[in-house]
Short mmCIF file of C-alpha atoms and ligand atoms in Angstrom, two decimals:
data_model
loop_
_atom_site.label_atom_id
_atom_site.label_comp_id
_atom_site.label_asym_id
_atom_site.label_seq_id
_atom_site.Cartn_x
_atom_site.Cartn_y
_atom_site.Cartn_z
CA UNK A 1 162.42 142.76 158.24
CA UNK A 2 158.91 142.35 159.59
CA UNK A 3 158.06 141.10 163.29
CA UNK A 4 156.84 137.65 161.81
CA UNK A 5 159.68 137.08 159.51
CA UNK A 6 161.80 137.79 162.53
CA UNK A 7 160.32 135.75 165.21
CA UNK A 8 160.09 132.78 162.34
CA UNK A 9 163.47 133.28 161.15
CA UNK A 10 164.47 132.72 165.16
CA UNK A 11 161.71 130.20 165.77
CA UNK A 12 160.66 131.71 168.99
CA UNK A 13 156.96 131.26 170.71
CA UNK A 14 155.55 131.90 173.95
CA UNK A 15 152.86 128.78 175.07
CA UNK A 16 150.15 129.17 177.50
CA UNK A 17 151.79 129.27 180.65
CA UNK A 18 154.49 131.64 179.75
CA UNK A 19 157.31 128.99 178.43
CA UNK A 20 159.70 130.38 175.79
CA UNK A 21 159.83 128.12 173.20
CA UNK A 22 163.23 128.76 170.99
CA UNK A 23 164.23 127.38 167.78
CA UNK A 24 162.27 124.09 168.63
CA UNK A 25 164.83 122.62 170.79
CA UNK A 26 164.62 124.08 174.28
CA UNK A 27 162.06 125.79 176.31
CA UNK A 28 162.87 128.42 179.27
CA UNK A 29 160.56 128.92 181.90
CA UNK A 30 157.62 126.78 181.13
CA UNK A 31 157.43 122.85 180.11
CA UNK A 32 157.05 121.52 175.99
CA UNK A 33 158.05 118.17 174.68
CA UNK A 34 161.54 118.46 174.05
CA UNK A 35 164.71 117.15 175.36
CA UNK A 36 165.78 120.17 177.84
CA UNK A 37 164.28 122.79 179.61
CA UNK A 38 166.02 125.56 181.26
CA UNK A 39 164.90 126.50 184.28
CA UNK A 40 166.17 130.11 185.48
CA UNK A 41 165.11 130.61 188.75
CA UNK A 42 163.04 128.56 191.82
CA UNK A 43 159.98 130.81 191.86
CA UNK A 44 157.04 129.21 191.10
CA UNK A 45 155.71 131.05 187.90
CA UNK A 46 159.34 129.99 186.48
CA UNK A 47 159.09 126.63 187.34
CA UNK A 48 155.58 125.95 185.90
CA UNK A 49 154.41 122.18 185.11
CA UNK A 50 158.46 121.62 186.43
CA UNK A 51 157.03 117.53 187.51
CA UNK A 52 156.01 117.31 183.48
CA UNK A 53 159.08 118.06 182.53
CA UNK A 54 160.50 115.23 185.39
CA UNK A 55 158.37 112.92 184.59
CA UNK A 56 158.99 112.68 180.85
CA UNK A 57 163.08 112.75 182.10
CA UNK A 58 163.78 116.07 180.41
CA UNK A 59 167.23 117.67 181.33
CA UNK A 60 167.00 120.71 183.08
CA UNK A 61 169.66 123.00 182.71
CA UNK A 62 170.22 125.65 186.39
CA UNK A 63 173.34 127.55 188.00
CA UNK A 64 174.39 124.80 190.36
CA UNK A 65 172.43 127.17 192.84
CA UNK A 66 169.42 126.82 191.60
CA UNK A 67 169.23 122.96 190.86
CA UNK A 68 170.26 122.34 194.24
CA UNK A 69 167.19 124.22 195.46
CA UNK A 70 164.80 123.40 193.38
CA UNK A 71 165.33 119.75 195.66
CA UNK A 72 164.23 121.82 198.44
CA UNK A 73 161.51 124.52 197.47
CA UNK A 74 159.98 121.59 194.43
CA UNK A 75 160.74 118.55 196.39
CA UNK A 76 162.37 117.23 193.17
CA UNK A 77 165.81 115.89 193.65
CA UNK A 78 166.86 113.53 190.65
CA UNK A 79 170.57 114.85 189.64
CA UNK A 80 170.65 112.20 186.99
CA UNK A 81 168.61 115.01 185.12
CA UNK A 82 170.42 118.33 186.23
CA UNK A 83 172.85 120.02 183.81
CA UNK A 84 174.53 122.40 185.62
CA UNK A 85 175.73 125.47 183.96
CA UNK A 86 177.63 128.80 185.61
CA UNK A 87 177.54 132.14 184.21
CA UNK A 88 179.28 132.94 181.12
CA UNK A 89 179.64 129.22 180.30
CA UNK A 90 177.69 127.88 177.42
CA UNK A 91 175.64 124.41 176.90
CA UNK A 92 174.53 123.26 173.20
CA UNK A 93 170.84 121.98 172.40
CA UNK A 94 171.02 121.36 168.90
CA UNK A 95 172.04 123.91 166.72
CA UNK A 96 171.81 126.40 169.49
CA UNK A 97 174.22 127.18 172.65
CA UNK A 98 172.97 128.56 175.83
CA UNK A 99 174.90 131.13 177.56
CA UNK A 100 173.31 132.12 181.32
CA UNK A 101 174.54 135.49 182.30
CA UNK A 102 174.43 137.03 185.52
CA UNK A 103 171.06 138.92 187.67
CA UNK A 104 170.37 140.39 190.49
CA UNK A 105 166.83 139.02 191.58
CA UNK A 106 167.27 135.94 193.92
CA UNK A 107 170.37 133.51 194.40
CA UNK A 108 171.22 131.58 191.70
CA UNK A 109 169.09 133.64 189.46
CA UNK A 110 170.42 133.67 185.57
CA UNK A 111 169.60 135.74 182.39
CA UNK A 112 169.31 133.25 178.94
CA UNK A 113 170.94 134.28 175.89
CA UNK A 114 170.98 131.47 172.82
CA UNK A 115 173.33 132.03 169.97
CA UNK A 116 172.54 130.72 166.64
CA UNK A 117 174.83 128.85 164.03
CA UNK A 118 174.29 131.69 161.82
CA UNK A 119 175.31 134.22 164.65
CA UNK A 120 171.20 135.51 165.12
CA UNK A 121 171.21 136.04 169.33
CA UNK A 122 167.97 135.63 171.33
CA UNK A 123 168.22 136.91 175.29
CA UNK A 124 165.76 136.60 178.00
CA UNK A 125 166.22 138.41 181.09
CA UNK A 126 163.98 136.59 183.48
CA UNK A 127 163.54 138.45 186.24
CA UNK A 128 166.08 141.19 187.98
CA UNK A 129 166.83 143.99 189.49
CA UNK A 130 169.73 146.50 190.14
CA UNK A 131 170.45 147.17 186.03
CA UNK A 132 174.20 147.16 185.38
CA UNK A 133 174.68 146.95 188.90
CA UNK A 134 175.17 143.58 189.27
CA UNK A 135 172.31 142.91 186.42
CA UNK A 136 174.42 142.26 182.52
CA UNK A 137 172.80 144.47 180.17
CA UNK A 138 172.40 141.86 177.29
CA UNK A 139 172.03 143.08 173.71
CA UNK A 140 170.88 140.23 171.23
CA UNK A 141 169.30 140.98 168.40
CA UNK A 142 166.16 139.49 170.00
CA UNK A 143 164.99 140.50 173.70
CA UNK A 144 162.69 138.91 175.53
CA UNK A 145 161.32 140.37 178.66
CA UNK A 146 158.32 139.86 181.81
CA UNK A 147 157.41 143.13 181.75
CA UNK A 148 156.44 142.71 185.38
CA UNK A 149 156.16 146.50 186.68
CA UNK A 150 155.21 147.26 182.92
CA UNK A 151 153.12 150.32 183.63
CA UNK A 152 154.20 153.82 184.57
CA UNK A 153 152.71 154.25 187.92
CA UNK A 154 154.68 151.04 188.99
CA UNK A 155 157.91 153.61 190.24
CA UNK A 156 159.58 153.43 194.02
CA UNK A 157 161.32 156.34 194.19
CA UNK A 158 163.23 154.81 197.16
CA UNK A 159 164.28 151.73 195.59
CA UNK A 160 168.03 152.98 196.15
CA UNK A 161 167.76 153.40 199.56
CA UNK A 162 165.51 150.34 200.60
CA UNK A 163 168.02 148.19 201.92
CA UNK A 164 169.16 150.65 204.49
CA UNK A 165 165.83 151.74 205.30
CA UNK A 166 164.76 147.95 206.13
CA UNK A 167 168.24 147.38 208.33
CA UNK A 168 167.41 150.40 210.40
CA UNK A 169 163.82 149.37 211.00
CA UNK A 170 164.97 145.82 212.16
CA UNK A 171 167.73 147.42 214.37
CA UNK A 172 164.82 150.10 215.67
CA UNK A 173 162.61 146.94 216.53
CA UNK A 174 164.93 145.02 217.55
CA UNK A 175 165.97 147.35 220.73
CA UNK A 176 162.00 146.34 221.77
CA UNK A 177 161.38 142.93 221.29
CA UNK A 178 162.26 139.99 218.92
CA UNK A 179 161.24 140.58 214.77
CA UNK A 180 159.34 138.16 212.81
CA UNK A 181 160.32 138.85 208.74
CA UNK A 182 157.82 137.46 206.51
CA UNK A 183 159.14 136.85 202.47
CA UNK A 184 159.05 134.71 199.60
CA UNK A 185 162.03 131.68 199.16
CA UNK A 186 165.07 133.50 197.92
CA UNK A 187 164.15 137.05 199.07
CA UNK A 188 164.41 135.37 202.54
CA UNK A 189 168.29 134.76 201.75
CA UNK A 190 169.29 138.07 200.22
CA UNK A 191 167.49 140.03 202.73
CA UNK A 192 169.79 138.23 205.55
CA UNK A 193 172.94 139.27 203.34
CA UNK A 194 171.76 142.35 203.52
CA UNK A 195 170.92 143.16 207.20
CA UNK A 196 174.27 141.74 207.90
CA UNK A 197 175.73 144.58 205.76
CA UNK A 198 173.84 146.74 207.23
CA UNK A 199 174.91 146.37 210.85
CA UNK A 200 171.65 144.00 211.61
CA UNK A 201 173.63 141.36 214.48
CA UNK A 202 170.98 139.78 216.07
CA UNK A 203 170.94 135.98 215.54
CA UNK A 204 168.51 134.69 212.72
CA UNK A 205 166.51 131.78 213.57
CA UNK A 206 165.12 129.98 210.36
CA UNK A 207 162.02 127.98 209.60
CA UNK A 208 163.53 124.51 208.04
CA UNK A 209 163.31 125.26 204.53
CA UNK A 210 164.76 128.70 205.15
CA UNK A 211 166.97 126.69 207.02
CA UNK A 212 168.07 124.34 204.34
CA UNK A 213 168.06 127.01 201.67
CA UNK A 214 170.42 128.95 203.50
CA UNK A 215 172.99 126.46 204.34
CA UNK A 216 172.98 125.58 200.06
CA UNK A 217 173.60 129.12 199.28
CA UNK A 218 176.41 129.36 202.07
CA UNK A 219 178.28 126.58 199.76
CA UNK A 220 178.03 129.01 196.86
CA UNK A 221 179.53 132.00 198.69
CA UNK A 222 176.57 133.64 200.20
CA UNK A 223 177.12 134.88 203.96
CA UNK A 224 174.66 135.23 206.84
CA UNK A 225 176.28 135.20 210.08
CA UNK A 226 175.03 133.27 212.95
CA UNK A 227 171.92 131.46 212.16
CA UNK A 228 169.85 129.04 213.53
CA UNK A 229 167.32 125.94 212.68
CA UNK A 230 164.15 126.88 214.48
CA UNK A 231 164.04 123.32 215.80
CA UNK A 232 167.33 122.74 216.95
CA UNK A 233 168.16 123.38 220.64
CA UNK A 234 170.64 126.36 220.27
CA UNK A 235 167.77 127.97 217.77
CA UNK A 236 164.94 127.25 220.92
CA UNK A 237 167.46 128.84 223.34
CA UNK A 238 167.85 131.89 220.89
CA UNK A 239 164.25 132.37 220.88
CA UNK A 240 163.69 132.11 224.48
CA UNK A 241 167.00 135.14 224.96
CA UNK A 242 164.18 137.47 223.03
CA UNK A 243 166.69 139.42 220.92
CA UNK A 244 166.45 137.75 217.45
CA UNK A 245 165.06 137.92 213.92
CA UNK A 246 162.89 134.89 212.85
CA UNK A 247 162.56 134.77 208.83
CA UNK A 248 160.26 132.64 207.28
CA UNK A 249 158.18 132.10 204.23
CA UNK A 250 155.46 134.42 203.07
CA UNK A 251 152.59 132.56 203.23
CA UNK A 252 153.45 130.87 206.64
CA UNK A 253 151.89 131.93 210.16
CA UNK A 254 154.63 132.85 212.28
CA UNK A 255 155.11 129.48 214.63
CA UNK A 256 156.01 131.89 217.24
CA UNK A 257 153.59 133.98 217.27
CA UNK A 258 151.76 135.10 220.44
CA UNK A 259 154.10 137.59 221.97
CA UNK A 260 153.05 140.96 222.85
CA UNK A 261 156.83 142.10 221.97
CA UNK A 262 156.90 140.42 218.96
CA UNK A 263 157.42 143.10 215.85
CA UNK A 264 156.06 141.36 212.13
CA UNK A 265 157.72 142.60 209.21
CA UNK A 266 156.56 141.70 205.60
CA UNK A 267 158.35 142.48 202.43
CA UNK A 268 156.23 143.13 199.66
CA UNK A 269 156.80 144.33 195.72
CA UNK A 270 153.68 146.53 195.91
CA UNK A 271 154.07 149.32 197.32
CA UNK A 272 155.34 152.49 195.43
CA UNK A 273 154.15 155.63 197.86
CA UNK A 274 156.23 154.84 200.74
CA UNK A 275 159.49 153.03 201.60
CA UNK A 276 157.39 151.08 205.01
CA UNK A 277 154.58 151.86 206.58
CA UNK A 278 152.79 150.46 210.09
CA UNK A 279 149.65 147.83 209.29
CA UNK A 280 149.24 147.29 213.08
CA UNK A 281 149.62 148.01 216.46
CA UNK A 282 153.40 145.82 215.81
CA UNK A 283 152.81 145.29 212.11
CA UNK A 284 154.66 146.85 209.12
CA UNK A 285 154.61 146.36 205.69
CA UNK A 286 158.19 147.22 204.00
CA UNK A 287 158.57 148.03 199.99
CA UNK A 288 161.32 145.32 199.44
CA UNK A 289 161.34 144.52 196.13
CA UNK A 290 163.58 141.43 194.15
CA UNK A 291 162.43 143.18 190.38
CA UNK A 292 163.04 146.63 188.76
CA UNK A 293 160.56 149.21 188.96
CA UNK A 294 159.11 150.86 185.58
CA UNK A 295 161.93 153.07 185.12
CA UNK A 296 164.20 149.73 186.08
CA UNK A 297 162.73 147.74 182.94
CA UNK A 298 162.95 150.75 180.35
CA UNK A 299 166.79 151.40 181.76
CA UNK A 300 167.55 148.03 180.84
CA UNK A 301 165.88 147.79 177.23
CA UNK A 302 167.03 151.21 176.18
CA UNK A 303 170.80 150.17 177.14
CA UNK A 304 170.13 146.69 175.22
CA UNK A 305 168.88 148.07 171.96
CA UNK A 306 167.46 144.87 170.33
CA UNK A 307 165.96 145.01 167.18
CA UNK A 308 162.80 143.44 168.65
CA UNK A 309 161.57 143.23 171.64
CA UNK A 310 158.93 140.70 172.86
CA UNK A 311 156.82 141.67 175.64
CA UNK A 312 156.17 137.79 177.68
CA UNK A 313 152.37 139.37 179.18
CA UNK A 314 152.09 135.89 180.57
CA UNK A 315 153.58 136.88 183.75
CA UNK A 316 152.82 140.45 183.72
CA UNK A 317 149.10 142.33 183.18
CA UNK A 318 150.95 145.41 181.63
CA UNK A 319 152.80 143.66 179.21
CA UNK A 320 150.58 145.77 175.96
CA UNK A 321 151.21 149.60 177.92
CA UNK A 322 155.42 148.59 178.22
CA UNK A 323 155.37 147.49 174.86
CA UNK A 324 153.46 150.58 173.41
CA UNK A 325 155.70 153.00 176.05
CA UNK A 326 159.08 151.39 174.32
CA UNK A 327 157.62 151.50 171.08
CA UNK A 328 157.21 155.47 171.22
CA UNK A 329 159.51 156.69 173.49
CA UNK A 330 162.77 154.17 172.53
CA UNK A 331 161.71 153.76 168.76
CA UNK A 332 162.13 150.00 169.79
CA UNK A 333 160.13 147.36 166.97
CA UNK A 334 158.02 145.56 170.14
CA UNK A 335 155.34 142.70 169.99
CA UNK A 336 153.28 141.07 173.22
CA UNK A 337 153.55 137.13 173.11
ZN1 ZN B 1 161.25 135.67 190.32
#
C-alpha cells in the first residue's frame, strides 16, 4: 500500500501547530473543531491553543495527573470538561478507542495509541525517554513520532549516568553553600525524586507553583521528602539555616538570589559533549535531559516496527534527516507531516 492510501485509509493529518488529527474525531496535541482533544502532557508545545479548545467546551481527555496540573501550570480548572483516563484503560470517540500507555518524560506523561473498528492501530509517542525502561515500546501499524533529537550529532553519551552525576554535584555544592536548581515544570518534580534516590537530603524549598505541582504529584505516588513553600514560615527558616536546595522554574530569576554562597544549577537538553560544565564563578550548566537522545528515538522505532512512520517536524527541525536515517538504515516506509 502506498503512504497516501495509508494515511487516508487511517484518516490521519498533522495541522499547523503540530495537532494530530485522527480519523476526524479527536485531535492529540494541538486544538481542531471536534468534540475531544487529548492532551498528553502539560508542556506548552503540547498544550497549544489549549483556551480554544476550553472555550468551545471540548473534552479533554489526561492521566488524572496531568488534568490536575494543567489547573496549575494553564490556569484552566473546569473539571466539568476533564475525562480522566489511566494507563492501559481505553476511552471511545466515535468509532475509535483511545488507549494511553505509559512514558518516561514528565509526571503524568502518556503515549496515545487509537484502535480502529476494523483492528488498523495508530500510536503516538509524545515525548519520552528511558526506552523499555519504563517507556512501552508500542507497535501499531501506524507510528507517529516528534523527532525531537532527530539528527545524529544530537547523542549524550552519559545519558545513563546523568542522574548520579547531578546528585553528586548537588551533594558537592551543597557542603559550600545553599543550591539554586533552575528547570522547566515537570522536570522540576522528577529531578527531586531523583536526588532523593540519590542520597541528596537537604530540604527543598519550592517556588509556589513548584510548590503546588509537587503536592498533586505526591497524591499520585510521587515522593520528595521534606519540602517546603518558599513563602511559608518553616520554608523562610530553611532558607535562613543555609543548607538547602531551592528549585524553581526555568525562566524565573532566583528570588533569592544575592548570596555569595549561593551555587545555580540549570538543567538543560542541549548539551551532548559533557555531562556539566561551570558557566560562572558559582554557575553550572548540567545535561539533564526529559527526551531520548538520537540513538534513544531510533531504539524505540526499530523495536516498534510500524509499517509507517510519520515524522511530526512541527516540534522538531530534524524531523526530514530522522526520517531519511530510518528510511535507510531500518528499511522503515517514513513520511514528514
Ligand atoms: Zn515535553
Amino acid at each position: 500500500m502506498s503512504t497516501e492510501s495509508i494515511l487516508q485509509k487511517a484518516s490521519i493529518k498533522v495541522n499547523d501547530h503540530g495537532g494530530i488529527l485522527v480519523n476526524d474525531a479527536v485531535v492529540i496535541d494541538g486544538h481542531e473543531d471536534f468534540h475531544e482533544r487529548v492532551v498528553t502532557h502539560v508542556h506548552s508545545d503540547h498544550t497549544t491553543r489549549l483556551s480554544e479548545s476550553i472555550r468551545r467546551r471540548q473534552k479533554i481527555i489526561g492521566t488524572p495527573l496531568t488534568l490536575e496540573w494543567l489547573s496549575v501550570v494553564a490556569g484552566f480548572n473546569d473539571p466539568s470538561l476533564f475525562v480522566p483516563l489511566n494507563y492501559d484503560q481505553s476511552y471511545r470517540v466515535g468509532d475509535v478507542k483511545v488507549v494511553f500507555k505509559r512514558a518516561v518524560h514528565i509526571p503524568g506523561t502518556a503515549q496515545v495509541l487509537v484502535e480502529y473498528e476494523d483492528s488498523t492501530t495508530v500510536g503516538y509517542t509524545s515525548d519520552f525517554k528511558k526506552v523499555g525502561r519504563g517507556t512501552d515500546v508500542l507497535q501499531p501499524e501506524i507510528l507517529i513520532i516528534d523527532a525531537v533529537y532527530g539528527h545524529p550529532s544530537y547523542v549524550r553519551e552519559f545519558d545513563d549516568f546523568i542522574e548520579t552525576v547531578l546528585a553528586d554535584l548537588i551533594n558537592e555544592l551543597l557542603s559550600k553553600g545553599p543550591v539554586h536548581l533552575y528547570a522547566y515544570y515537570g522536570k522540576v518534580q522528577e529531578v527531586m525524586q531523583v536526588l532523593r534516590e540519590r542520597g541528596v537530603i537537604a530540604p527543598f524549598v519550592l517556588s509556589h507553583k513548584q510548590y503546588s505541582l509537587s503536592k498533586i504529584a505526591e497524591k499520585y505516588g510521587m515522593r520528595f521528602g521534606e519540602y517546603f513553600h518558599v513563602n511559608s514560615r518553616e520554608g523562610m527558616e530553611v532558607v535562613r539555616s543555609g543548607w538547602y536546595v531551592y528549585l524553581t522554574h526555568s525562566t524565573s530569576y532566583s528570588r533569592l538570589a544575592g548570596n555569595d554562597r549561593v551555587s545555580h544549577v540549570t538543567l538543560s537538553g542541549w548539551e551532548f559533549t559533557k555531562p556539566y560544565r561551570k558557566i560562572g564563578s558559582n554557575s553550572y550548566l548540567v545535561a539533564f535531559s526529559d527526551h531520548s537522545d538520537f540513538r534513544g528515538l531510533v531504539e524505540y522505532v526499530g523495536l516498534s516496527k510500524p509499517k509507517l512512520l510519520i515524522v511530526n517536524n512541527a516540534r522538531s527541525s530534524q524531523g526530514k534527516v530522522f526520517a531519511d536515517y530510518v528510511a535507510s538504515k531500518l528499511n522503515i516506509k517514513t513520511v514528514v507531516l
